[in-house]
Coordinates of C-alpha atoms in Angstrom, one line a residue:
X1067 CA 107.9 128.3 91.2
X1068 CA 108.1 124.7 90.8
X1069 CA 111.0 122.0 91.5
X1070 CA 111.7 118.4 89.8
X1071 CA 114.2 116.1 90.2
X1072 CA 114.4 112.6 87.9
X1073 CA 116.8 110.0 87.2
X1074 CA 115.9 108.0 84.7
X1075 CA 117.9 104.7 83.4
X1076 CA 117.7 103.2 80.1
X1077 CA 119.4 99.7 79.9
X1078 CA 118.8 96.9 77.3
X1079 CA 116.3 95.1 79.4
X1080 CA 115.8 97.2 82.2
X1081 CA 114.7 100.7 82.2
X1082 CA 113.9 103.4 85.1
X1083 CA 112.8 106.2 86.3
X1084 CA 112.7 108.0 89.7
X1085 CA 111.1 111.6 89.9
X1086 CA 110.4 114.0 92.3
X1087 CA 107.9 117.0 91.6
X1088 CA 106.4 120.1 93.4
X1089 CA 104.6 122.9 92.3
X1090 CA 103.7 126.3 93.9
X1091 CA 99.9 127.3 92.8
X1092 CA 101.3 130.0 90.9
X1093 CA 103.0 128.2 88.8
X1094 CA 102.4 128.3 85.0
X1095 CA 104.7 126.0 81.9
X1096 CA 102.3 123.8 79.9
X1097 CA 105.5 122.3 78.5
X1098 CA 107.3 121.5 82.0
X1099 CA 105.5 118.4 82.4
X1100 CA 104.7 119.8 85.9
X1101 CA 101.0 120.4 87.4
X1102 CA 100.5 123.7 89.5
X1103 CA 100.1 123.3 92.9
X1104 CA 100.8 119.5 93.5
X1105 CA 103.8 117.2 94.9
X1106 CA 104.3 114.0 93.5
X1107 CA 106.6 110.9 94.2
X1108 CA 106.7 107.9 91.6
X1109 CA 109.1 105.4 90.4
X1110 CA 108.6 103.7 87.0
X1111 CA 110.7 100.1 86.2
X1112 CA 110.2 97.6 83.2
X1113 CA 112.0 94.8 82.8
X1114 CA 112.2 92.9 79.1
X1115 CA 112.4 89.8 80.2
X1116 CA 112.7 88.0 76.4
X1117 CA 111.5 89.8 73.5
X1118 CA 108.3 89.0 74.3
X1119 CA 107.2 89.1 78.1
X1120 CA 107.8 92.5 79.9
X1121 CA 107.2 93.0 83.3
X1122 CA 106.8 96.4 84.7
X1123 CA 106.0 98.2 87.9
X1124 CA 104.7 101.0 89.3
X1125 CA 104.3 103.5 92.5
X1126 CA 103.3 106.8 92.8
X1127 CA 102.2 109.3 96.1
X1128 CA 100.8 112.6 94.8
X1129 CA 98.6 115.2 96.8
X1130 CA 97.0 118.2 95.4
X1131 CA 98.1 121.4 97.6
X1132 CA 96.2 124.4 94.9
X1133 CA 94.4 126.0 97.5
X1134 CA 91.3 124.9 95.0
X1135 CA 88.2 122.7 94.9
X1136 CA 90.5 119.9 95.2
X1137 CA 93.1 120.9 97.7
X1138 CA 93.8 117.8 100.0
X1139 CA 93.3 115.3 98.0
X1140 CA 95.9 112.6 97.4
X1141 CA 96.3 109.1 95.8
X1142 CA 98.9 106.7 96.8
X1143 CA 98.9 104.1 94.2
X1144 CA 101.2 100.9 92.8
X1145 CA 100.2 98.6 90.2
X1146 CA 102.3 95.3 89.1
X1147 CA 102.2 94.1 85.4
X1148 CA 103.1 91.7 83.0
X1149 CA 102.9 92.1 79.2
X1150 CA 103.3 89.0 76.6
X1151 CA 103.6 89.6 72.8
X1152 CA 100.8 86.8 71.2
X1153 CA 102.2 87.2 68.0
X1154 CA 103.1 90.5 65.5
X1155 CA 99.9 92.2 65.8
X1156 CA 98.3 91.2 69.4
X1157 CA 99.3 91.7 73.1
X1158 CA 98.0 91.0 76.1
X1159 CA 99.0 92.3 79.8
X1160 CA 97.6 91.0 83.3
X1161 CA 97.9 93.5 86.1
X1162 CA 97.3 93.6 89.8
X1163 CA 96.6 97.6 91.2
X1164 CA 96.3 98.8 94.3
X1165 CA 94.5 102.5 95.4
X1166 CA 94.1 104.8 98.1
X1167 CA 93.0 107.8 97.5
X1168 CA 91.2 110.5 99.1
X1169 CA 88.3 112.6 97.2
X1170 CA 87.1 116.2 97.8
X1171 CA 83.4 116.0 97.5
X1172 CA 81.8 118.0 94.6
X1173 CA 85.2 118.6 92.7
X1174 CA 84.7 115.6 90.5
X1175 CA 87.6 113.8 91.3
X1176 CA 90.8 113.9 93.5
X1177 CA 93.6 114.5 90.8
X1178 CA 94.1 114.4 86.8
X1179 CA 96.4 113.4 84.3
X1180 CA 96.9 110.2 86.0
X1181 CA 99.4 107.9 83.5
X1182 CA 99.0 104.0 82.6
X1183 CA 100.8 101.3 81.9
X1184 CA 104.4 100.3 81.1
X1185 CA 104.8 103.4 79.0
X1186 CA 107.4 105.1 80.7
X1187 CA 108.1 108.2 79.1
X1188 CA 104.2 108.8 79.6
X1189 CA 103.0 111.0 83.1
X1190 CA 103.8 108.9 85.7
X1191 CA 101.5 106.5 87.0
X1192 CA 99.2 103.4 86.2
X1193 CA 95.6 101.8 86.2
X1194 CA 93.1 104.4 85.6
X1195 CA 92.9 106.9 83.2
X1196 CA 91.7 110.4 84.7
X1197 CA 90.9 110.4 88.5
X1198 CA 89.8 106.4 89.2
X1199 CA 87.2 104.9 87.5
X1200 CA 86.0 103.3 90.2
X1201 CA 85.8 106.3 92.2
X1202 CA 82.4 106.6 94.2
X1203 CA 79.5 108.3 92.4
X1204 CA 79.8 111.1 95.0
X1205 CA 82.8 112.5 93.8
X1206 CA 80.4 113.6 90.9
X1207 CA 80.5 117.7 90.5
X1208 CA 76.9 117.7 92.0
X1209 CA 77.5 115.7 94.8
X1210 CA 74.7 115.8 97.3
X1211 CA 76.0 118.7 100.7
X1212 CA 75.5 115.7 103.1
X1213 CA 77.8 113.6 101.5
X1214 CA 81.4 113.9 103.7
X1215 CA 83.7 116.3 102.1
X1216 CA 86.7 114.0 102.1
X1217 CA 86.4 110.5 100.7
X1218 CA 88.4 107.9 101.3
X1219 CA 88.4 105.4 98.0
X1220 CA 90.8 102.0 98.2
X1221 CA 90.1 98.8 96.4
X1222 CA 93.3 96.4 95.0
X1223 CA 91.9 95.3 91.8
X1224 CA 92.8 93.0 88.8
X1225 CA 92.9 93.9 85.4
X1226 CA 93.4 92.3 81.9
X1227 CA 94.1 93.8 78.3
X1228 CA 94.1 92.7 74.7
X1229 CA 95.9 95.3 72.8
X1230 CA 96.0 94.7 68.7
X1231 CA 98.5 96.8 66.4
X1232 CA 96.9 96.6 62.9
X1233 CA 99.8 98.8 61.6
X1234 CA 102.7 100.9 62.9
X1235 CA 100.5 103.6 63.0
X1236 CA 97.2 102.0 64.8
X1237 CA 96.4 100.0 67.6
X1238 CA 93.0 99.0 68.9
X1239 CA 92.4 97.5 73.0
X1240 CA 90.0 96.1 74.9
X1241 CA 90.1 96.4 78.8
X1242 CA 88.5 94.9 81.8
X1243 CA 89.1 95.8 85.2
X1244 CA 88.0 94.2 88.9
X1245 CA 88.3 95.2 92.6
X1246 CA 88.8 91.8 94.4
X1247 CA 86.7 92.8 97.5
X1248 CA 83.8 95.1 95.7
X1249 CA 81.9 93.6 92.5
X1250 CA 80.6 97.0 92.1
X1251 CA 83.7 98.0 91.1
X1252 CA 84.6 97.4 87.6
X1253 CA 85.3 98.3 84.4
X1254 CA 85.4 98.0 80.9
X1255 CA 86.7 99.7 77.8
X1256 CA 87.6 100.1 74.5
X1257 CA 89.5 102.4 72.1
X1258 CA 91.8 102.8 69.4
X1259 CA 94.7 105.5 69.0
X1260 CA 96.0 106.8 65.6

């Protein structure tokens, strides 16, 4: 069995969204928008601040209880950004994250389906797609047995992205990401959607 709860407001310049998810292992509805055997927490807010700066933030607390390779993990995350419209094809947004997250050595990664951005009908969250790129290369699904089975992986980072809409239908981005306090930690990427 499984339990949500969301409010969600959508104003002209400010929209919202509170949730509240948590899933029995069991549990099994690709289309309820809810992962088996996890509890999550997250808020979503956007503020249009003129038709062309949008400001947006972030917060989410989710911890994987499926009895699986991953049980125990968790992520606490929150992520602050700011979107300006160039002009009618390019946009650019400026972000600030912050991560803490705890890893289960040799599953990979602590949790997926981890959201982005200011879309806020997307899966809650922000930053990263997938588990945290800037996870440690011991999360990998051969990690070494004398690696720790729990890792702890926090960083604040900054990030910046050009995103280009060619058409309605198309739009191309650029992204580069920083921790502040580990130059290791970065990241950079490209992609288009259709």
């Amino acid at each position: 069995k499984a339990a949500r709860i969301e409010m969600r407001h959508e104003g002209d310049y400010l929209k919202g969204r509170i949730y509240a998810t948590k899933s029995d292992t069991g549990f099994q509805n690709a289309s309820a928008g809810v992962i088996a055997g996890r509890s999550e927490l997250g808020a979503n807010i956007n503020y249009s601040a003129t038709s062309d700066l949008e400001f947006s933030a972030n917060v989410l607390k989710t911890k994987d209880e499926s009895g699986g390779v991953t049980d125990g993990a968790s992520r606490d995350s929150a992520g602050l950004t700011a979107a300006y419209k160039l002009n009618d094809t390019f946009k650019m947004e400026l972000g600030v994250n912050s991560v803490k997250e705890y890893l289960i050595n040799g599953s990979g990664g602590a949790l997926s389906n981890v959201g982005t951005g200011s879309n806020i009908n997307a899966i809650p969250g922000w930053g990263f797609n997938g588990t945290g790129l800037l996870s440690t290369p011991s999360t990998l699904l051969s990690a070494p047995s004398d690696i720790p089975s729990v890792i702890q992986n926090e960083y604040t980072s900054g990030r910046i992205k050009l995103i280009a809409t060619p058409s309605q239908q198309a739009s191309i981005y650029a992204e580069y990401e920083q921790a502040f306090d580990d130059s290791e930690k970065k990241r950079f990427t490209v992609g288009a959607e259709y």
